[in-house]
C-alpha atoms as one frame of an Amber mdcrd trajectory, in Angstrom:
protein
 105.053 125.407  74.552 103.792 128.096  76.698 100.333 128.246  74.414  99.247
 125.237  75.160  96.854 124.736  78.224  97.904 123.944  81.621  95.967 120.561
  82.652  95.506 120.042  86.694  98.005 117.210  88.001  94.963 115.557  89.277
  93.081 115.023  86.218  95.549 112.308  85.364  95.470 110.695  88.437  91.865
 110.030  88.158  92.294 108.431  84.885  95.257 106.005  86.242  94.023 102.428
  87.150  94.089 101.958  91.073  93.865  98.552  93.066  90.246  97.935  94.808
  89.698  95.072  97.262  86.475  93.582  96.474  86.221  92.069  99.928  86.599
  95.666 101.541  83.759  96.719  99.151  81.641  94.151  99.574  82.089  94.338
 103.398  81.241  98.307 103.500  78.101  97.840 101.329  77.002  95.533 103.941
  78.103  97.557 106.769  75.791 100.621 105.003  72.681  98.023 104.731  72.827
  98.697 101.069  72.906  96.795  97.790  75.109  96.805  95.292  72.057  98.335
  92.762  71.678 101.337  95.551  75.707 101.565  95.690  75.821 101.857  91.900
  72.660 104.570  91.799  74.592 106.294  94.742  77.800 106.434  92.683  76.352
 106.897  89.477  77.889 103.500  88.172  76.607 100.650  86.308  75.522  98.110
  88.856  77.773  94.793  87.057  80.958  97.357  87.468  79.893  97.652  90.989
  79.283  93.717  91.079  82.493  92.643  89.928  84.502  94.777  91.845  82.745
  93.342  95.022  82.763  89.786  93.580  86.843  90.311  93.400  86.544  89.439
  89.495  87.747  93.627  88.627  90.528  94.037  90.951  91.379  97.599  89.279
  89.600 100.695  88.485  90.082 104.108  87.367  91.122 106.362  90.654  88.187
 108.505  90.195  85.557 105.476  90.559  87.494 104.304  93.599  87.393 107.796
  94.828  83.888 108.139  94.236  82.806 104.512  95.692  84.583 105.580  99.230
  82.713 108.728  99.265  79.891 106.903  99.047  80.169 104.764 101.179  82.145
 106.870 104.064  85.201 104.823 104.066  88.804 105.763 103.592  89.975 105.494
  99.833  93.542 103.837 100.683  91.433 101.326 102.683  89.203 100.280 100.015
  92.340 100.157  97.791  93.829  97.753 100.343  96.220  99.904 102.164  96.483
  99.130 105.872  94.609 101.996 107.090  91.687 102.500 108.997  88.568 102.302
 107.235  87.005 105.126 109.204  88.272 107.955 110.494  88.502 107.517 114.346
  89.376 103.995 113.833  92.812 102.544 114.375  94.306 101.029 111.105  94.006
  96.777 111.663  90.817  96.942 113.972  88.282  94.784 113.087  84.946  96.531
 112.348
């Protein structure tokens, strides 16, 4: 047992499907003045993953693509995932932005 190679905690994580609010993404892509082709360049996904997630038709994803869609867009990764939080830091959670 010992041999065998110790794999980080967080590499699982990222491969575990997450909830996404499509609303919340669609909202911070506006917010950013971008599209969902320049979110999906940014992020380095396919633009009809990005399209269906904001369209509310994919309400799950892989952690690591939520992770890597608030990044991108500078908003809180529990907030995109629908936790009431604040979207950005300095902001209390519920305010309406």
């Amino acid at each position: 047992m010992s041999d065998l190679p110790k794999v980080p905690r967080d590499k699982y994580r990222a491969n575990q499907n997450v909830p996404i609010v499509g609303e919340r993404l669609a909202a911070a892509i506006q917010l950013k003045g971008l599209s969902v082709r320049g979110v999906a360049e940014l992020a380095g996904e396919k633009q009809q993953t990005i399209q269906r997630i904001a369209q509310g038709v994919t309400q799950r994803c892989r952690h690591a693509r939520r992770r890597k869609l608030a990044d991108t867009l500078g908003v809180s990764e529990e907030w995109l995932g629908g936790a009431n939080v604040a979207p950005f830091e300095g902001l209390p959670a519920g305010s309406q932005w």
